[in-house]
PDB file of C-alpha atoms in Angstrom:
ATOM      1  CA  UNK A 251       0.453  10.585   0.471  1.00 54.00           C
ATOM      2  CA  UNK A 252       3.370  12.941  -0.143  1.00 54.00           C
ATOM      3  CA  UNK A 253       4.083  12.253  -3.816  1.00 59.00           C
ATOM      4  CA  UNK A 254       2.205  11.916  -7.091  1.00 68.00           C
ATOM      5  CA  UNK A 255       3.872   8.511  -7.407  1.00 81.00           C
ATOM      6  CA  UNK A 256       1.656   7.120  -4.635  1.00 88.00           C
ATOM      7  CA  UNK A 257      -2.069   6.399  -4.558  1.00 92.00           C
ATOM      8  CA  UNK A 258      -3.953   5.581  -1.362  1.00 94.00           C
ATOM      9  CA  UNK A 259      -7.537   4.319  -1.263  1.00 96.00           C
ATOM     10  CA  UNK A 260      -9.411   4.519   2.042  1.00 97.00           C
ATOM     11  CA  UNK A 261     -11.978   1.860   2.984  1.00 97.00           C
ATOM     12  CA  UNK A 262     -14.779   3.074   5.244  1.00 95.00           C
ATOM     13  CA  UNK A 263     -14.545   5.704   7.954  1.00 96.00           C
ATOM     14  CA  UNK A 264     -11.438   6.388  10.026  1.00 96.00           C
ATOM     15  CA  UNK A 265     -11.898   4.350  13.237  1.00 96.00           C
ATOM     16  CA  UNK A 266     -11.326   5.725  16.727  1.00 95.00           C
ATOM     17  CA  UNK A 267      -8.501   3.532  17.976  1.00 97.00           C
ATOM     18  CA  UNK A 268      -7.192   3.049  21.491  1.00 96.00           C
ATOM     19  CA  UNK A 269      -3.418   3.703  21.665  1.00 96.00           C
ATOM     20  CA  UNK A 270      -2.804   1.583  18.542  1.00 98.00           C
ATOM     21  CA  UNK A 271       0.402  -0.395  18.130  1.00 98.00           C
ATOM     22  CA  UNK A 272       1.588  -0.513  14.523  1.00 99.00           C
ATOM     23  CA  UNK A 273       3.078  -3.787  13.204  1.00 99.00           C
ATOM     24  CA  UNK A 274       4.856  -3.984   9.815  1.00 99.00           C
ATOM     25  CA  UNK A 275       5.429  -7.221   7.925  1.00 98.00           C
ATOM     26  CA  UNK A 276       6.386  -6.727   4.277  1.00 96.00           C
ATOM     27  CA  UNK A 277       8.272  -9.192   2.042  1.00 93.00           C
ATOM     28  CA  UNK A 278      11.949  -9.684   2.860  1.00 92.00           C
ATOM     29  CA  UNK A 279      14.393 -12.466   3.716  1.00 92.00           C
ATOM     30  CA  UNK A 280      12.382 -15.679   4.136  1.00 92.00           C
ATOM     31  CA  UNK A 281       9.223 -13.552   4.021  1.00 93.00           C
ATOM     32  CA  UNK A 282       9.262 -13.919   7.804  1.00 96.00           C
ATOM     33  CA  UNK A 283       7.531 -10.613   8.477  1.00 96.00           C
ATOM     34  CA  UNK A 284       4.955 -11.127   5.749  1.00 95.00           C
ATOM     35  CA  UNK A 285       4.031 -14.608   6.978  1.00 94.00           C
ATOM     36  CA  UNK A 286       3.611 -13.322  10.536  1.00 96.00           C
ATOM     37  CA  UNK A 287       1.515 -10.258   9.690  1.00 97.00           C
ATOM     38  CA  UNK A 288      -0.663 -12.078   7.144  1.00 95.00           C
ATOM     39  CA  UNK A 289      -1.394 -14.676   9.829  1.00 95.00           C
ATOM     40  CA  UNK A 290      -2.312 -11.967  12.344  1.00 97.00           C
ATOM     41  CA  UNK A 291      -4.611 -10.264   9.839  1.00 97.00           C
ATOM     42  CA  UNK A 292      -6.457 -13.523   9.170  1.00 95.00           C
ATOM     43  CA  UNK A 293      -6.634 -14.773  12.763  1.00 96.00           C
ATOM     44  CA  UNK A 294      -7.709 -11.450  14.236  1.00 98.00           C
ATOM     45  CA  UNK A 295     -10.166 -10.818  11.392  1.00 98.00           C
ATOM     46  CA  UNK A 296      -8.656  -7.364  10.958  1.00 98.00           C
ATOM     47  CA  UNK A 297     -10.464  -4.817   8.781  1.00 98.00           C
ATOM     48  CA  UNK A 298      -8.868  -3.114   5.791  1.00 98.00           C
ATOM     49  CA  UNK A 299      -8.410   0.631   6.135  1.00 98.00           C
ATOM     50  CA  UNK A 300      -6.024   1.600   3.313  1.00 98.00           C
ATOM     51  CA  UNK A 301      -4.775   0.154   0.034  1.00 98.00           C
ATOM     52  CA  UNK A 302      -1.583   1.657  -1.384  1.00 96.00           C
ATOM     53  CA  UNK A 303      -0.224   1.421  -4.930  1.00 94.00           C
ATOM     54  CA  UNK A 304       2.807   3.184  -6.337  1.00 92.00           C
ATOM     55  CA  UNK A 305       4.819   3.801  -9.491  1.00 90.00           C
ATOM     56  CA  UNK A 306       7.877   3.055  -7.345  1.00 89.00           C
ATOM     57  CA  UNK A 307       6.805  -0.545  -6.748  1.00 91.00           C
ATOM     58  CA  UNK A 308       8.372  -3.256  -8.976  1.00 88.00           C
ATOM     59  CA  UNK A 309       7.396  -2.836 -12.641  1.00 87.00           C
ATOM     60  CA  UNK A 310       5.379  -6.048 -12.887  1.00 88.00           C
ATOM     61  CA  UNK A 311       1.954  -7.570 -12.289  1.00 89.00           C
ATOM     62  CA  UNK A 312       0.874 -10.885 -10.777  1.00 88.00           C
ATOM     63  CA  UNK A 313      -1.159 -13.486 -12.667  1.00 88.00           C
ATOM     64  CA  UNK A 314      -3.853 -14.809 -10.322  1.00 85.00           C
ATOM     65  CA  UNK A 315      -5.799 -18.085 -10.240  1.00 86.00           C
ATOM     66  CA  UNK A 316      -8.383 -16.639 -12.639  1.00 92.00           C
ATOM     67  CA  UNK A 317      -5.580 -15.945 -15.137  1.00 94.00           C
ATOM     68  CA  UNK A 318      -6.091 -12.217 -14.657  1.00 95.00           C
ATOM     69  CA  UNK A 319      -3.443  -9.686 -13.669  1.00 94.00           C
ATOM     70  CA  UNK A 320      -3.110  -7.794 -10.384  1.00 92.00           C
ATOM     71  CA  UNK A 321      -0.908  -4.833  -9.554  1.00 93.00           C
ATOM     72  CA  UNK A 322       1.242  -5.232  -6.441  1.00 94.00           C
ATOM     73  CA  UNK A 323      -0.311  -3.486  -3.439  1.00 96.00           C
ATOM     74  CA  UNK A 324       0.385  -2.713   0.204  1.00 97.00           C
ATOM     75  CA  UNK A 325      -2.471  -2.676   2.719  1.00 98.00           C
ATOM     76  CA  UNK A 326      -3.113  -1.280   6.190  1.00 99.00           C
ATOM     77  CA  UNK A 327      -5.537  -3.156   8.448  1.00 99.00           C
ATOM     78  CA  UNK A 328      -6.799  -2.439  11.948  1.00 99.00           C
ATOM     79  CA  UNK A 329      -8.084  -4.526  14.849  1.00 98.00           C
ATOM     80  CA  UNK A 330     -10.081  -3.063  17.715  1.00 98.00           C
ATOM     81  CA  UNK A 331     -10.190  -4.807  21.085  1.00 96.00           C
ATOM     82  CA  UNK A 332     -12.586  -4.327  23.957  1.00 90.00           C
ATOM     83  CA  UNK A 333     -11.366  -2.991  27.283  1.00 85.00           C
ATOM     84  CA  UNK A 334      -8.082  -1.192  27.846  1.00 88.00           C
ATOM     85  CA  UNK A 335      -5.902  -3.321  25.573  1.00 93.00           C
ATOM     86  CA  UNK A 336      -4.200  -1.304  22.790  1.00 97.00           C
ATOM     87  CA  UNK A 337      -5.670  -1.746  19.316  1.00 98.00           C
ATOM     88  CA  UNK A 338      -3.509  -2.828  16.380  1.00 98.00           C
ATOM     89  CA  UNK A 339      -2.561  -1.422  12.985  1.00 99.00           C
ATOM     90  CA  UNK A 340      -1.144  -4.033  10.610  1.00 99.00           C
ATOM     91  CA  UNK A 341       0.864  -3.318   7.461  1.00 99.00           C
ATOM     92  CA  UNK A 342       1.124  -6.132   4.914  1.00 98.00           C
ATOM     93  CA  UNK A 343       1.425  -6.473   1.180  1.00 96.00           C
ATOM     94  CA  UNK A 344       2.991  -7.974  -1.898  1.00 93.00           C
ATOM     95  CA  UNK A 345       6.109  -5.807  -2.144  1.00 93.00           C
ATOM     96  CA  UNK A 346       8.087  -2.961  -0.687  1.00 91.00           C
ATOM     97  CA  UNK A 347       9.966  -0.145  -2.456  1.00 90.00           C
ATOM     98  CA  UNK A 348      13.434  -1.197  -3.596  1.00 80.00           C
ATOM     99  CA  UNK A 349      15.309   2.070  -4.106  1.00 88.00           C
ATOM    100  CA  UNK A 350      16.514   4.458  -1.448  1.00 91.00           C
ATOM    101  CA  UNK A 351      14.369   7.525  -2.135  1.00 92.00           C
ATOM    102  CA  UNK A 352      11.075   5.654  -2.501  1.00 93.00           C
ATOM    103  CA  UNK A 353      11.835   3.601   0.635  1.00 94.00           C
ATOM    104  CA  UNK A 354      12.255   6.817   2.604  1.00 96.00           C
ATOM    105  CA  UNK A 355       9.124   8.366   1.062  1.00 94.00           C
ATOM    106  CA  UNK A 356       7.071   5.241   1.720  1.00 96.00           C
ATOM    107  CA  UNK A 357       8.249   4.995   5.335  1.00 96.00           C
ATOM    108  CA  UNK A 358       7.474   8.664   5.987  1.00 96.00           C
ATOM    109  CA  UNK A 359       4.017   8.216   4.450  1.00 95.00           C
ATOM    110  CA  UNK A 360       3.338   5.210   6.656  1.00 97.00           C
ATOM    111  CA  UNK A 361       4.426   7.157   9.738  1.00 98.00           C
ATOM    112  CA  UNK A 362       2.034   9.941   8.673  1.00 96.00           C
ATOM    113  CA  UNK A 363      -0.773   7.369   8.787  1.00 97.00           C
ATOM    114  CA  UNK A 364       0.334   6.111  12.206  1.00 98.00           C
ATOM    115  CA  UNK A 365       0.428   9.675  13.560  1.00 97.00           C
ATOM    116  CA  UNK A 366      -2.995  10.427  12.070  1.00 96.00           C
ATOM    117  CA  UNK A 367      -4.400   7.428  13.930  1.00 97.00           C
ATOM    118  CA  UNK A 368      -2.576   8.471  17.130  1.00 96.00           C
ATOM    119  CA  UNK A 369      -0.243   5.506  17.205  1.00 96.00           C
ATOM    120  CA  UNK A 370       2.782   5.836  19.471  1.00 86.00           C
ATOM    121  CA  UNK A 371       4.559   2.510  19.054  1.00 97.00           C
ATOM    122  CA  UNK A 372       6.040   0.778  15.999  1.00 98.00           C
ATOM    123  CA  UNK A 373       6.954  -2.909  15.616  1.00 99.00           C
ATOM    124  CA  UNK A 374       8.695  -4.178  12.475  1.00 98.00           C
ATOM    125  CA  UNK A 375       9.271  -7.830  11.611  1.00 98.00           C
ATOM    126  CA  UNK A 376      11.852  -9.529   9.415  1.00 96.00           C
ATOM    127  CA  UNK A 377      14.399 -12.276   8.900  1.00 95.00           C
ATOM    128  CA  UNK A 378      18.140 -12.762   9.266  1.00 94.00           C
ATOM    129  CA  UNK A 379      19.461 -14.813   6.346  1.00 92.00           C
ATOM    130  CA  UNK A 380      21.700 -17.780   7.228  1.00 92.00           C
ATOM    131  CA  UNK A 381      23.671 -20.165   5.022  1.00 91.00           C
ATOM    132  CA  UNK A 382      21.824 -23.185   6.472  1.00 93.00           C
ATOM    133  CA  UNK A 383      18.268 -23.879   7.616  1.00 91.00           C
ATOM    134  CA  UNK A 384      18.074 -23.252  11.402  1.00 93.00           C
ATOM    135  CA  UNK A 385      16.495 -26.074  13.425  1.00 91.00           C
ATOM    136  CA  UNK A 386      15.147 -23.654  16.030  1.00 93.00           C
ATOM    137  CA  UNK A 387      15.432 -20.057  14.816  1.00 95.00           C
ATOM    138  CA  UNK A 388      16.651 -17.485  17.315  1.00 96.00           C
ATOM    139  CA  UNK A 389      14.873 -14.143  17.498  1.00 97.00           C
ATOM    140  CA  UNK A 390      16.772 -10.900  17.988  1.00 96.00           C
ATOM    141  CA  UNK A 391      15.519  -7.388  18.580  1.00 96.00           C
ATOM    142  CA  UNK A 392      16.815  -3.867  18.158  1.00 96.00           C
ATOM    143  CA  UNK A 393      15.065  -0.568  18.769  1.00 96.00           C
ATOM    144  CA  UNK A 394      15.352   3.199  18.907  1.00 96.00           C
ATOM    145  CA  UNK A 395      15.060   3.362  22.717  1.00 97.00           C
ATOM    146  CA  UNK A 396      16.170   1.166  25.611  1.00 95.00           C
ATOM    147  CA  UNK A 397      12.730   1.610  27.162  1.00 96.00           C
ATOM    148  CA  UNK A 398      10.893  -0.324  24.464  1.00 97.00           C
ATOM    149  CA  UNK A 399      13.532  -3.074  24.482  1.00 96.00           C
ATOM    150  CA  UNK A 400      12.902  -3.437  28.216  1.00 95.00           C
ATOM    151  CA  UNK A 401       9.157  -3.689  27.558  1.00 95.00           C
ATOM    152  CA  UNK A 402       9.526  -6.586  25.116  1.00 95.00           C
ATOM    153  CA  UNK A 403      12.442  -8.321  26.837  1.00 91.00           C
ATOM    154  CA  UNK A 404      11.913 -12.051  27.420  1.00 90.00           C
ATOM    155  CA  UNK A 405      13.662 -15.417  27.359  1.00 90.00           C
ATOM    156  CA  UNK A 406      12.442 -15.822  23.763  1.00 91.00           C
ATOM    157  CA  UNK A 407      14.333 -12.855  22.322  1.00 94.00           C
ATOM    158  CA  UNK A 408      17.905 -11.547  22.484  1.00 92.00           C
ATOM    159  CA  UNK A 409      18.839  -7.883  22.173  1.00 90.00           C
ATOM    160  CA  UNK A 410      22.497  -8.750  21.454  1.00 88.00           C
ATOM    161  CA  UNK A 411      22.212  -7.994  17.744  1.00 87.00           C
ATOM    162  CA  UNK A 412      25.404  -5.982  17.267  1.00 88.00           C
ATOM    163  CA  UNK A 413      27.768  -7.960  15.032  1.00 84.00           C
ATOM    164  CA  UNK A 414      25.055 -10.470  14.040  1.00 82.00           C
ATOM    165  CA  UNK A 415      23.794  -8.564  10.997  1.00 82.00           C
ATOM    166  CA  UNK A 416      24.935  -5.736   8.789  1.00 82.00           C
ATOM    167  CA  UNK A 417      22.697  -2.734   8.087  1.00 87.00           C
ATOM    168  CA  UNK A 418      18.952  -3.318   8.316  1.00 89.00           C
ATOM    169  CA  UNK A 419      17.965  -2.283   4.816  1.00 87.00           C
ATOM    170  CA  UNK A 420      14.453  -1.394   3.714  1.00 92.00           C
ATOM    171  CA  UNK A 421      11.223  -0.364   5.391  1.00 96.00           C
ATOM    172  CA  UNK A 422      11.778  -2.516   8.495  1.00 96.00           C
ATOM    173  CA  UNK A 423      14.891  -0.541   9.344  1.00 96.00           C
ATOM    174  CA  UNK A 424      13.846   2.904   8.140  1.00 97.00           C
ATOM    175  CA  UNK A 425      10.650   2.924  10.192  1.00 98.00           C
ATOM    176  CA  UNK A 426      12.750   2.555  13.341  1.00 97.00           C
ATOM    177  CA  UNK A 427      15.115   5.353  12.435  1.00 97.00           C
ATOM    178  CA  UNK A 428      12.511   7.786  11.132  1.00 98.00           C
ATOM    179  CA  UNK A 429      10.168   7.128  14.063  1.00 98.00           C
ATOM    180  CA  UNK A 430      12.827   8.602  16.354  1.00 96.00           C
ATOM    181  CA  UNK A 431      12.325  12.018  14.741  1.00 95.00           C
ATOM    182  CA  UNK A 432       8.629  11.860  15.624  1.00 96.00           C
ATOM    183  CA  UNK A 433       9.141  10.780  19.237  1.00 94.00           C
ATOM    184  CA  UNK A 434       7.678   7.350  18.490  1.00 97.00           C
ATOM    185  CA  UNK A 435       9.172   4.287  20.127  1.00 98.00           C
ATOM    186  CA  UNK A 436       9.994   1.539  17.641  1.00 98.00           C
ATOM    187  CA  UNK A 437      11.350  -2.002  17.863  1.00 98.00           C
ATOM    188  CA  UNK A 438      12.230  -4.659  15.283  1.00 97.00           C
ATOM    189  CA  UNK A 439      12.061  -8.428  15.761  1.00 97.00           C
ATOM    190  CA  UNK A 440      14.325 -10.395  13.411  1.00 96.00           C
ATOM    191  CA  UNK A 441      14.182 -14.188  13.250  1.00 96.00           C
ATOM    192  CA  UNK A 442      16.864 -16.456  11.829  1.00 96.00           C
ATOM    193  CA  UNK A 443      15.904 -18.114   8.556  1.00 94.00           C
ATOM    194  CA  UNK A 444      17.486 -19.725   5.513  1.00 90.00           C
ATOM    195  CA  UNK A 445      18.739 -17.046   3.143  1.00 89.00           C
ATOM    196  CA  UNK A 446      17.536 -18.647  -0.106  1.00 85.00           C
ATOM    197  CA  UNK A 447      15.063 -16.403  -2.031  1.00 80.00           C
ATOM    198  CA  UNK A 448      12.559 -19.250  -2.452  1.00 82.00           C
ATOM    199  CA  UNK A 449      12.644 -20.395   1.185  1.00 86.00           C
ATOM    200  CA  UNK A 450       9.665 -19.519   3.365  1.00 88.00           C
ATOM    201  CA  UNK A 451      10.656 -18.850   6.978  1.00 92.00           C
ATOM    202  CA  UNK A 452       7.595 -20.337   8.678  1.00 92.00           C
ATOM    203  CA  UNK A 453       9.548 -21.406  11.778  1.00 93.00           C
ATOM    204  CA  UNK A 454      11.031 -17.951  12.231  1.00 95.00           C
ATOM    205  CA  UNK A 455       7.624 -16.331  11.788  1.00 95.00           C
ATOM    206  CA  UNK A 456       6.182 -18.683  14.389  1.00 95.00           C
ATOM    207  CA  UNK A 457       8.865 -17.727  16.921  1.00 96.00           C
ATOM    208  CA  UNK A 458       8.081 -14.030  16.433  1.00 97.00           C
ATOM    209  CA  UNK A 459       4.342 -14.688  16.688  1.00 97.00           C
ATOM    210  CA  UNK A 460       4.882 -16.458  20.016  1.00 96.00           C
ATOM    211  CA  UNK A 461       6.558 -13.323  21.369  1.00 97.00           C
ATOM    212  CA  UNK A 462       3.832 -10.980  20.099  1.00 98.00           C
ATOM    213  CA  UNK A 463       1.088 -13.308  21.303  1.00 97.00           C
ATOM    214  CA  UNK A 464       2.420 -13.218  24.860  1.00 96.00           C
ATOM    215  CA  UNK A 465       3.472  -9.581  25.058  1.00 96.00           C
ATOM    216  CA  UNK A 466       0.355  -8.158  23.374  1.00 97.00           C
ATOM    217  CA  UNK A 467      -2.041 -10.719  24.903  1.00 96.00           C
ATOM    218  CA  UNK A 468      -3.542 -11.583  21.521  1.00 97.00           C
ATOM    219  CA  UNK A 469      -4.870 -15.002  22.589  1.00 95.00           C
ATOM    220  CA  UNK A 470      -4.439 -16.571  19.155  1.00 95.00           C
ATOM    221  CA  UNK A 471      -3.622 -20.209  18.372  1.00 94.00           C
ATOM    222  CA  UNK A 472      -0.134 -20.080  16.840  1.00 92.00           C
ATOM    223  CA  UNK A 473      -0.303 -23.788  15.969  1.00 87.00           C
ATOM    224  CA  UNK A 474      -2.855 -22.936  13.279  1.00 88.00           C
ATOM    225  CA  UNK A 475       0.101 -21.636  11.290  1.00 86.00           C
ATOM    226  CA  UNK A 476       1.361 -25.203  10.893  1.00 78.00           C
ATOM    227  CA  UNK A 477      -1.998 -26.352   9.561  1.00 75.00           C
ATOM    228  CA  UNK A 478      -2.139 -23.492   7.061  1.00 70.00           C
ATOM    229  CA  UNK A 479       1.389 -23.934   5.692  1.00 67.00           C
ATOM    230  CA  UNK A 480       0.312 -25.382   2.330  1.00 62.00           C
ATOM    231  CA  UNK A 481      -2.044 -22.491   1.590  1.00 67.00           C
ATOM    232  CA  UNK A 482       0.525 -19.948   2.743  1.00 66.00           C
ATOM    233  CA  UNK A 483       3.291 -21.482   0.649  1.00 62.00           C
ATOM    234  CA  UNK A 484       1.076 -21.638  -2.425  1.00 61.00           C
ATOM    235  CA  UNK A 485       0.067 -17.983  -2.172  1.00 64.00           C
ATOM    236  CA  UNK A 486       3.345 -16.375  -1.119  1.00 63.00           C
ATOM    237  CA  UNK A 487       5.843 -18.470  -3.064  1.00 59.00           C
ATOM    238  CA  UNK A 488       4.025 -17.924  -6.360  1.00 61.00           C
ATOM    239  CA  UNK A 489       4.339 -14.175  -5.938  1.00 61.00           C
ATOM    240  CA  UNK A 490       7.889 -14.479  -4.631  1.00 61.00           C
ATOM    241  CA  UNK A 491       8.880 -16.492  -7.680  1.00 60.00           C
ATOM    242  CA  UNK A 492       7.273 -13.998 -10.053  1.00 59.00           C
ATOM    243  CA  UNK A 493       8.997 -11.067  -8.373  1.00 59.00           C
ATOM    244  CA  UNK A 494      12.331 -12.643  -7.489  1.00 57.00           C
ATOM    245  CA  UNK A 495      14.135 -11.651 -10.654  1.00 54.00           C
ATOM    246  CA  UNK A 496      12.548  -8.208 -10.756  1.00 56.00           C
ATOM    247  CA  UNK A 497      13.145  -7.146  -7.161  1.00 56.00           C
ATOM    248  CA  UNK A 498      15.663  -9.347  -5.385  1.00 52.00           C
ATOM    249  CA  UNK A 499      18.464  -8.941  -7.897  1.00 55.00           C
ATOM    250  CA  UNK A 500      17.908  -5.201  -8.311  1.00 55.00           C
ATOM    251  CA  UNK A 501      17.840  -4.665  -4.568  1.00 52.00           C
ATOM    252  CA  UNK A 502      20.818  -6.890  -3.801  1.00 51.00           C
ATOM    253  CA  UNK A 503      22.965  -5.313  -6.504  1.00 56.00           C
ATOM    254  CA  UNK A 504      22.162  -1.826  -5.248  1.00 54.00           C
ATOM    255  CA  UNK A 505      22.809  -2.631  -1.612  1.00 48.00           C
ATOM    256  CA  UNK A 506      25.882  -4.794  -2.188  1.00 54.00           C
ATOM    257  CA  UNK A 507      27.396  -2.053  -4.313  1.00 56.00           C
ATOM    258  CA  UNK A 508      26.778   0.432  -1.534  1.00 52.00           C
ATOM    259  CA  UNK A 509      27.488  -1.636   1.581  1.00 49.00           C
ATOM    260  CA  UNK A 510      29.596  -4.573   0.342  1.00 54.00           C
ATOM    261  CA  UNK A 511      28.885  -8.216  -0.412  1.00 49.00           C
ATOM    262  CA  UNK A 512      28.163  -9.203   3.204  1.00 49.00           C
ATOM    263  CA  UNK A 513      24.762  -7.509   3.421  1.00 47.00           C
ATOM    264  CA  UNK A 514      22.617 -10.311   4.853  1.00 49.00           C
ATOM    265  CA  UNK A 515      19.338  -8.648   5.724  1.00 51.00           C
ATOM    266  CA  UNK A 516      16.850  -6.819   3.532  1.00 46.00           C
ATOM    267  CA  UNK A 517      13.625  -5.369   4.975  1.00 55.00           C
TER     268      UNK A 517
END
């Protein structure tokens, strides 16, 4: 990693991956991206490759079920497929950096990892916060090239995002912008969700998973997400509640001061 503020632990040997597609799903509005990527990691039985900790992460620890503390971490997993299908790199975790400089540093470090593993395509996942709970969340996409939008175009996703959201703040947005400098194609899928900090956007995550399942031919049972809701809510909402005052308010104040009060999407 590029800074003394970051520590990366590698698990096992570096795998030889086939044209890996990188998918990011860190906490954000409705935790849509996190729910989706955590589900993919579990269902695909992905293997851990890296664990990342940082002094730039929120200054707090989690209390686990054993009444012991855990530092917040971010993890990179991989899934190898047989045949010609591209392999996957999956980025999940408890938190994401909340200030501008560390968000840029983190995103550049992640892109270093993707380049090292010869990845050429980036997918980021997140939520669009609404004032009310959507009955059937719409999914929007934006990207750094028209070519990748064409690749993922379907009846399930709209690329008419201009005017729907303000700036895409955080890692989900920065990865798209910074990937352009490295000649990597990158796309973001954003699902509508309720904008309350304690709301879990399961429906939005499911809509995004349906798109990825079809386009990437993952052959996973998306309906399992419904059956696992209680476990997911228990795990994610506890951490969200513990971190909400530490991260959400700091981040919102910073971004609202910079961009105005109508910022409705964070990472």
